[in-house]
Coordinates of C-alpha atoms in Angstrom, one line a residue:
X1 CA 50.8 -69.1 -44.5
X2 CA 50.2 -69.7 -40.8
X3 CA 53.9 -68.8 -40.0
X4 CA 53.5 -65.5 -41.9
X5 CA 50.1 -64.8 -40.2
X6 CA 51.7 -65.4 -36.8
X7 CA 54.5 -63.0 -37.7
X8 CA 52.2 -60.3 -38.9
X9 CA 49.8 -60.9 -36.0
X10 CA 47.3 -58.3 -37.2
X11 CA 45.9 -56.5 -40.2
X12 CA 47.1 -52.9 -40.4
X13 CA 44.6 -50.2 -41.3
X14 CA 45.8 -47.1 -43.0
X15 CA 43.7 -44.2 -44.4
X16 CA 43.8 -45.4 -48.0
X17 CA 44.5 -49.1 -47.7
X18 CA 44.6 -52.2 -45.6
X19 CA 47.7 -54.4 -45.1
X20 CA 46.1 -57.8 -44.6
X21 CA 47.3 -60.5 -42.2
X22 CA 45.8 -63.2 -44.4
X23 CA 45.7 -63.5 -48.2
X24 CA 42.9 -61.4 -49.9
X25 CA 41.1 -64.5 -51.1
X26 CA 40.5 -65.6 -47.5
X27 CA 40.1 -62.2 -45.9
X28 CA 37.7 -60.6 -48.3
X29 CA 36.0 -63.6 -49.8
X30 CA 36.0 -67.1 -48.4
X31 CA 36.1 -66.1 -44.7
X32 CA 33.7 -63.2 -45.0
X33 CA 30.0 -63.4 -44.7
X34 CA 28.1 -62.5 -47.9
X35 CA 24.3 -62.4 -48.4
X36 CA 22.7 -65.6 -49.7
X37 CA 26.0 -67.5 -49.8
X38 CA 27.1 -70.4 -47.5
X39 CA 30.1 -69.7 -45.3
X40 CA 31.9 -71.9 -42.9
X41 CA 32.1 -70.4 -39.4
X42 CA 32.7 -71.1 -35.7
X43 CA 29.7 -69.9 -33.8
X44 CA 29.0 -69.0 -30.3
X45 CA 25.2 -69.7 -29.8
X46 CA 23.3 -68.5 -26.8
X47 CA 19.8 -68.8 -25.6
X48 CA 18.9 -65.5 -23.9
X49 CA 15.8 -64.5 -21.9
X50 CA 14.0 -61.2 -22.3
X51 CA 16.4 -59.6 -19.9
X52 CA 19.4 -60.7 -21.9
X53 CA 20.5 -63.2 -19.3
X54 CA 22.3 -66.2 -20.8
X55 CA 20.1 -69.4 -20.3
X56 CA 22.6 -71.6 -22.2
X57 CA 25.7 -71.2 -24.4
X58 CA 27.0 -73.6 -27.0
X59 CA 30.0 -73.5 -29.5
X60 CA 29.8 -75.2 -32.9
X61 CA 31.5 -75.3 -36.2
X62 CA 28.7 -74.1 -38.4
X63 CA 27.5 -73.0 -41.8
X64 CA 26.0 -69.5 -42.0
X65 CA 23.7 -68.5 -44.9
X66 CA 23.4 -64.8 -44.4
X67 CA 20.0 -63.3 -45.4
X68 CA 21.4 -59.7 -45.9
X69 CA 24.7 -57.9 -46.0
X70 CA 24.0 -54.5 -44.4
X71 CA 26.2 -51.5 -43.6
X72 CA 25.7 -50.0 -40.1
X73 CA 23.8 -47.1 -41.8
X74 CA 21.5 -49.5 -43.7
X75 CA 20.8 -51.5 -40.5
X76 CA 20.1 -48.3 -38.6
X77 CA 17.8 -47.1 -41.3
X78 CA 15.7 -50.3 -40.9
X79 CA 15.5 -49.8 -37.1
X80 CA 14.4 -46.2 -37.5
X81 CA 11.9 -46.8 -40.3
X82 CA 8.6 -47.6 -38.5
X83 CA 7.1 -48.7 -41.8
X84 CA 9.4 -51.7 -42.1
X85 CA 8.2 -54.9 -40.4
X86 CA 9.9 -57.6 -42.4
X87 CA 11.6 -60.5 -40.7
X88 CA 15.1 -59.1 -41.0
X89 CA 14.2 -55.7 -39.7
X90 CA 12.2 -57.2 -36.8
X91 CA 15.2 -59.4 -35.9
X92 CA 17.6 -56.4 -35.9
X93 CA 15.2 -54.6 -33.6
X94 CA 15.1 -57.6 -31.2
X95 CA 18.8 -57.8 -31.2
X96 CA 19.0 -54.1 -30.5
X97 CA 16.7 -54.4 -27.6
X98 CA 18.9 -57.2 -26.1
X99 CA 22.1 -55.2 -26.8
X100 CA 20.8 -52.2 -24.9
X101 CA 20.1 -54.5 -21.8
X102 CA 23.6 -56.1 -22.1
X103 CA 25.2 -52.7 -22.3
X104 CA 23.2 -51.4 -19.3
X105 CA 24.4 -54.4 -17.3
X106 CA 28.0 -53.8 -18.3
X107 CA 27.7 -50.1 -17.2
X108 CA 26.2 -51.1 -13.9
X109 CA 29.2 -53.4 -13.4
X110 CA 31.7 -50.6 -14.0
X111 CA 32.5 -50.8 -17.7
X112 CA 34.0 -47.5 -19.0
X113 CA 32.7 -45.4 -21.8
X114 CA 35.9 -43.8 -23.0
X115 CA 36.5 -41.8 -26.1
X116 CA 39.2 -41.0 -28.7
X117 CA 39.0 -38.6 -31.6
X118 CA 38.7 -41.0 -34.6
X119 CA 39.0 -39.3 -38.0
X120 CA 37.4 -40.3 -41.3
X121 CA 38.7 -39.0 -44.6
X122 CA 36.7 -38.9 -47.8
X123 CA 39.1 -39.6 -50.7
X124 CA 38.9 -38.6 -54.3
X125 CA 38.3 -41.8 -56.4
X126 CA 41.1 -41.4 -58.9
X127 CA 43.9 -39.6 -57.0
X128 CA 43.0 -40.8 -53.5
X129 CA 43.6 -37.2 -52.3
X130 CA 41.6 -36.3 -49.2
X131 CA 38.7 -34.0 -50.0
X132 CA 37.0 -34.0 -46.6
X133 CA 37.8 -34.9 -43.0
X134 CA 35.4 -35.4 -40.1
X135 CA 35.0 -37.2 -36.8
X136 CA 33.6 -40.7 -37.1
X137 CA 29.9 -40.9 -36.0
X138 CA 28.8 -44.0 -34.2
X139 CA 25.2 -45.3 -34.4
X140 CA 23.1 -47.7 -32.3
X141 CA 23.9 -50.5 -34.7
X142 CA 27.6 -50.1 -33.9
X143 CA 26.8 -50.6 -30.3
X144 CA 24.5 -53.6 -31.2
X145 CA 27.4 -55.4 -32.9
X146 CA 29.8 -54.5 -30.2
X147 CA 27.7 -55.9 -27.4
X148 CA 27.3 -59.3 -29.0
X149 CA 31.0 -59.4 -29.9
X150 CA 31.9 -58.7 -26.3
X151 CA 29.5 -61.3 -25.1
X152 CA 31.0 -63.9 -27.5
X153 CA 34.6 -63.0 -26.4
X154 CA 33.7 -63.3 -22.7
X155 CA 31.9 -66.6 -23.2
X156 CA 34.7 -68.1 -25.2
X157 CA 37.3 -66.9 -22.7
X158 CA 35.5 -68.8 -20.0
X159 CA 35.3 -71.9 -22.1
X160 CA 38.9 -72.1 -23.2
X161 CA 40.2 -71.2 -19.7
X162 CA 38.0 -74.0 -18.2
X163 CA 39.7 -76.6 -20.5
X164 CA 43.2 -75.0 -20.8
X165 CA 43.8 -73.3 -17.5
X166 CA 47.6 -73.0 -18.1
X167 CA 47.5 -72.3 -21.9
X168 CA 44.5 -70.1 -22.7
X169 CA 45.2 -67.0 -24.9
X170 CA 43.5 -64.2 -22.9
X171 CA 43.5 -60.4 -22.9
X172 CA 43.8 -58.2 -19.8
X173 CA 43.6 -54.5 -19.2
X174 CA 45.5 -53.6 -16.0
X175 CA 44.1 -51.0 -13.6
X176 CA 45.6 -47.6 -14.2
X177 CA 48.0 -46.0 -11.8
X178 CA 46.4 -43.4 -9.6
X179 CA 49.2 -40.9 -10.3
X180 CA 48.4 -41.1 -14.0
X181 CA 45.4 -38.9 -13.3
X182 CA 47.2 -36.2 -11.4
X183 CA 47.4 -33.6 -14.2
X184 CA 43.8 -34.2 -15.2
X185 CA 42.5 -34.0 -11.6
X186 CA 44.4 -30.8 -11.1
X187 CA 42.8 -29.3 -14.2
X188 CA 39.3 -30.4 -13.1
X189 CA 39.6 -29.1 -9.5
X190 CA 38.8 -25.5 -10.3
X191 CA 35.6 -26.7 -12.0
X192 CA 34.6 -28.6 -8.8
X193 CA 34.9 -31.9 -10.7
X194 CA 36.8 -34.9 -9.3
X195 CA 37.3 -38.3 -10.9
X196 CA 37.0 -41.2 -8.5
X197 CA 39.7 -43.7 -9.5
X198 CA 39.3 -46.3 -6.8
X199 CA 37.5 -48.7 -9.1
X200 CA 36.2 -48.8 -12.7
X201 CA 32.7 -48.4 -11.4
X202 CA 33.6 -45.3 -9.4
X203 CA 35.4 -43.9 -12.3
X204 CA 32.5 -44.6 -14.7
X205 CA 30.1 -42.9 -12.3
X206 CA 32.3 -39.8 -11.8
X207 CA 32.8 -39.5 -15.6
X208 CA 29.0 -39.4 -16.0
X209 CA 28.9 -36.5 -13.5
X210 CA 31.8 -34.6 -15.3
X211 CA 29.6 -32.2 -17.2
X212 CA 29.4 -28.5 -17.8
X213 CA 25.8 -27.3 -18.7
X214 CA 27.1 -24.6 -21.1
X215 CA 29.6 -26.9 -22.9
X216 CA 28.1 -30.1 -24.4
X217 CA 31.5 -31.3 -25.7
X218 CA 33.2 -31.0 -22.3
X219 CA 32.2 -34.5 -21.1
X220 CA 33.5 -36.1 -24.3
X221 CA 36.8 -34.2 -23.8
X222 CA 37.2 -35.5 -20.3
X223 CA 36.6 -39.0 -21.6
X224 CA 39.3 -38.5 -24.3
X225 CA 41.8 -37.4 -21.7
X226 CA 40.8 -40.2 -19.3
X227 CA 41.5 -42.7 -22.1
X228 CA 45.1 -41.3 -22.2
X229 CA 45.5 -42.1 -18.5
X230 CA 44.8 -45.8 -19.1
X231 CA 47.3 -48.7 -19.4
X232 CA 47.3 -50.6 -22.6
X233 CA 45.4 -53.9 -22.9
X234 CA 47.6 -56.9 -23.4
X235 CA 47.5 -60.5 -24.7
X236 CA 48.8 -63.1 -22.3
X237 CA 49.0 -66.8 -21.6
X238 CA 46.8 -67.8 -18.6
X239 CA 49.5 -69.9 -17.1
X240 CA 51.9 -66.9 -16.7
X241 CA 49.7 -64.9 -14.3
X242 CA 47.4 -65.4 -11.3
X243 CA 43.6 -65.3 -11.9
X244 CA 43.3 -62.0 -10.1
X245 CA 45.5 -60.4 -12.7
X246 CA 43.2 -61.6 -15.6
X247 CA 40.7 -58.7 -15.1
X248 CA 39.9 -56.4 -18.0
X249 CA 39.5 -53.0 -16.2
X250 CA 37.9 -51.1 -19.0
X251 CA 35.3 -53.7 -19.8
X252 CA 34.7 -54.6 -16.1
X253 CA 35.0 -58.3 -16.7
X254 CA 37.0 -60.9 -14.8
X255 CA 38.1 -62.7 -18.0
X256 CA 38.3 -61.7 -21.6
X257 CA 39.8 -62.8 -25.0
X258 CA 39.5 -62.1 -28.7
X259 CA 37.5 -64.6 -30.7
X260 CA 35.4 -62.6 -33.2
X261 CA 38.0 -61.5 -35.8
X262 CA 40.3 -64.3 -36.9
X263 CA 40.6 -62.7 -40.4
X264 CA 42.5 -59.7 -39.0
X265 CA 44.0 -60.9 -35.6
X266 CA 46.2 -63.9 -35.1
X267 CA 45.2 -64.0 -31.4
X268 CA 41.7 -65.0 -32.6
X269 CA 43.1 -67.8 -34.7
X270 CA 44.8 -69.2 -31.7
X271 CA 41.6 -68.9 -29.6
X272 CA 39.7 -70.7 -32.4
X273 CA 42.1 -73.6 -32.2
X274 CA 41.8 -73.7 -28.4
X275 CA 38.0 -73.6 -28.6
X276 CA 37.9 -76.3 -31.2
X277 CA 40.0 -78.6 -29.0
X278 CA 37.8 -77.7 -26.0
X279 CA 34.5 -78.6 -27.6
X280 CA 35.6 -81.5 -29.7
X281 CA 37.3 -84.3 -27.7
X282 CA 38.3 -86.0 -30.9
X283 CA 40.0 -83.0 -32.4
X284 CA 43.8 -83.3 -32.6
X285 CA 46.0 -80.3 -31.9
X286 CA 49.7 -79.5 -31.9
X287 CA 51.6 -79.5 -28.7
X288 CA 52.3 -75.8 -29.2
X289 CA 48.7 -75.1 -28.4
X290 CA 49.3 -76.1 -24.7
X291 CA 52.9 -75.0 -24.4
X292 CA 52.6 -71.9 -22.2
X293 CA 56.2 -70.8 -23.0
X294 CA 55.5 -70.7 -26.7
X295 CA 52.1 -69.1 -26.0
X296 CA 53.7 -66.4 -23.9
X297 CA 56.3 -65.7 -26.6
X298 CA 53.6 -65.4 -29.2
X299 CA 51.7 -63.1 -26.9
X300 CA 54.7 -60.8 -26.8
X301 CA 54.7 -60.7 -30.6
X302 CA 51.0 -60.0 -30.7
X303 CA 51.3 -57.1 -28.3
X304 CA 54.3 -55.6 -30.2
X305 CA 52.6 -55.9 -33.6
X306 CA 49.4 -54.4 -32.2
X307 CA 51.3 -51.4 -31.0
X308 CA 53.2 -51.0 -34.3
X309 CA 49.9 -51.2 -36.2
X310 CA 48.4 -48.5 -34.0
X311 CA 51.4 -46.3 -34.6
X312 CA 51.2 -46.9 -38.4
X313 CA 47.6 -46.0 -38.4
X314 CA 48.2 -42.8 -36.5
X315 CA 51.1 -41.9 -38.9
X316 CA 48.7 -42.5 -41.8
X317 CA 46.1 -40.1 -40.3
X318 CA 48.9 -37.5 -39.7
X319 CA 50.0 -37.8 -43.3
X320 CA 46.5 -37.4 -44.8
X321 CA 45.7 -34.6 -42.4
X322 CA 48.7 -32.7 -43.8
X323 CA 47.6 -33.5 -47.3
X324 CA 44.1 -32.2 -46.6
X325 CA 45.3 -28.9 -45.0
X326 CA 48.1 -28.3 -47.6
X327 CA 47.5 -24.9 -49.2
X328 CA 44.7 -24.0 -46.8
X329 CA 44.6 -21.6 -43.9
X330 CA 41.8 -22.6 -41.5
X331 CA 40.6 -20.6 -38.5
X332 CA 38.9 -22.9 -35.9
X333 CA 38.0 -23.2 -32.3
X334 CA 39.6 -25.9 -30.2
X335 CA 40.3 -27.3 -26.7
X336 CA 43.6 -27.5 -24.9
X337 CA 44.3 -31.3 -24.3
X338 CA 47.9 -31.2 -23.1
X339 CA 50.2 -28.6 -21.6
X340 CA 54.0 -28.9 -22.3
X341 CA 56.9 -26.7 -21.2
X342 CA 57.2 -25.2 -24.7
X343 CA 53.7 -25.3 -26.0
X344 CA 50.3 -27.0 -25.7
X345 CA 48.2 -29.5 -27.7
X346 CA 44.9 -28.4 -29.2
X347 CA 42.0 -30.7 -30.3
X348 CA 39.8 -29.3 -33.1
X349 CA 36.4 -31.0 -32.7
X350 CA 35.1 -30.0 -36.1
X351 CA 37.8 -31.9 -37.8
X352 CA 38.8 -34.4 -35.1
X353 CA 42.5 -33.4 -35.5
X354 CA 45.0 -32.5 -32.9
X355 CA 48.2 -30.5 -33.1
X356 CA 50.7 -28.5 -31.0
X357 CA 50.9 -24.8 -30.6
X358 CA 54.6 -24.0 -29.8
X359 CA 55.2 -21.0 -27.6
X360 CA 58.8 -20.6 -28.4
X361 CA 61.2 -21.1 -31.3
X362 CA 64.9 -22.1 -30.9
X363 CA 66.8 -19.2 -29.4
X364 CA 63.7 -17.0 -28.8
X365 CA 62.4 -15.8 -25.5
X366 CA 59.2 -17.8 -24.8
X367 CA 55.9 -15.9 -25.1
X368 CA 54.5 -18.1 -22.3
X369 CA 56.4 -19.5 -19.3
X370 CA 55.5 -22.9 -17.9
X371 CA 54.1 -22.9 -14.3
X372 CA 54.8 -26.3 -12.9
X373 CA 52.6 -25.9 -9.8
X374 CA 49.6 -24.9 -11.8
X375 CA 50.5 -27.1 -14.8
X376 CA 49.8 -24.1 -17.1
X377 CA 51.5 -21.7 -19.4
X378 CA 51.5 -18.0 -18.3
X379 CA 52.4 -14.8 -20.1
X380 CA 55.1 -12.6 -18.6
X381 CA 52.5 -10.0 -17.5
X382 CA 50.2 -12.8 -16.1
X383 CA 47.3 -11.5 -18.3
X384 CA 47.1 -14.8 -20.2
X385 CA 47.1 -18.4 -18.8
X386 CA 46.7 -21.6 -20.9
X387 CA 45.5 -24.7 -19.1
X388 CA 43.8 -28.0 -19.8
X389 CA 40.2 -27.8 -21.2
X390 CA 40.6 -24.1 -22.2
X391 CA 38.8 -22.8 -25.2
X392 CA 41.2 -21.4 -27.8
X393 CA 41.1 -20.2 -31.4
X394 CA 43.9 -21.3 -33.7
X395 CA 44.9 -21.1 -37.3
X396 CA 45.8 -24.4 -39.0
X397 CA 48.1 -24.7 -41.9
X398 CA 50.8 -27.0 -43.2
X399 CA 54.4 -26.1 -42.6
X400 CA 56.0 -26.3 -46.1
X401 CA 59.6 -26.2 -44.9
X402 CA 61.2 -29.7 -44.7
X403 CA 61.5 -31.1 -41.2
X404 CA 65.2 -31.8 -42.0
X405 CA 67.5 -32.1 -45.0
X406 CA 67.2 -35.9 -44.9
X407 CA 63.4 -36.1 -44.8
X408 CA 61.4 -36.5 -48.0
X409 CA 59.0 -33.8 -49.2
X410 CA 55.9 -35.8 -48.1
X411 CA 56.8 -35.3 -44.5
X412 CA 55.1 -32.0 -43.4
X413 CA 54.0 -30.9 -40.0
X414 CA 50.6 -29.4 -39.2
X415 CA 51.3 -26.0 -37.9
X416 CA 49.0 -24.4 -35.3
X417 CA 49.2 -20.7 -34.3
X418 CA 47.3 -19.2 -31.4
X419 CA 44.8 -16.5 -32.3
X420 CA 42.8 -16.2 -29.1
X421 CA 43.5 -15.5 -26.4
X422 CA 46.0 -12.9 -27.6
X423 CA 49.4 -13.1 -26.0
X424 CA 51.1 -9.8 -25.5
X425 CA 54.3 -9.4 -27.4

């Protein structure tokens, strides 16, 4: 089972299903917290003061007897309902207070608040056909859980690196290349907005200033495009890099790992084993745990499988987007998020979907010519120009013609056609 989990490396999340890394009995039952049931766990336990400073931290194999299993919505409802003052609700509010202070401190250190359009489908119970699509909405309780997960991951990273300086499984986020922002900076210049990319703190502060008073969605759009300028975070073995390369740029922390999700990530399983060996001197462990060559090889597998899982998830969203819009013709406003030589990408905020408007077909004269200097598409009479951030109106529908003779009938493209601005000819 461990060999298979190491090979899979991660759980894959698709729109209509989940492909588990571990067997269902473990993932959805024995290793999951349930209300009023004892569950074995590995706990990171802190003593925090009122300003969310860590007074002390301990790591223990533990038994958790959860008092309540709550969804994010249910927990948020307890926070918001001033009539509720029971022990569970009061505890959630206390945690939320501390989480806000932890978050504020991370932001002051230069942690980035980035964004990506995450889509949620509502599926019909029987057929699993998509009947609604919308952007995922995050609540305070999402941030509450995130802050304590981040704190646990950072605390554990320090602990395992202290005991295994050459064989700790860590996660880094390299600093982005300055030239990655060139097209984005060029598009922001006419709006008198400039992103400062010298450090994560400078970037975070400039992102906060990137607002247009008459367009509340603009700042979110800038953060989405900034996310696409970033390097990908990577798992690595501490013995293969120098400490100044450990930094996680997006989280603005000098050291980081993944500890909180061993059900769905094999990296966390490895980190649990390292932590157990670090806190229990009598614990035996296999030599592979301190073999930095084997650790580095497994890191490569983890990184590859993580990328593949992301691609599978995106392909699943693409498929269900096509199924949702099949047989429909929808007229919506959107924003230009990318300019290509033969078209441009448009993000539709109301649905959270993105597609390409092609400006030319094979053999046809292009309706818009690419202007490399301005990184925009311009009509032949110069009356229309399409650039990043521009408001456009498009018609969405599914192209029913097969992509090729060898592609099955399920593979359909979302077709976007420009309505406004009108392009002559």
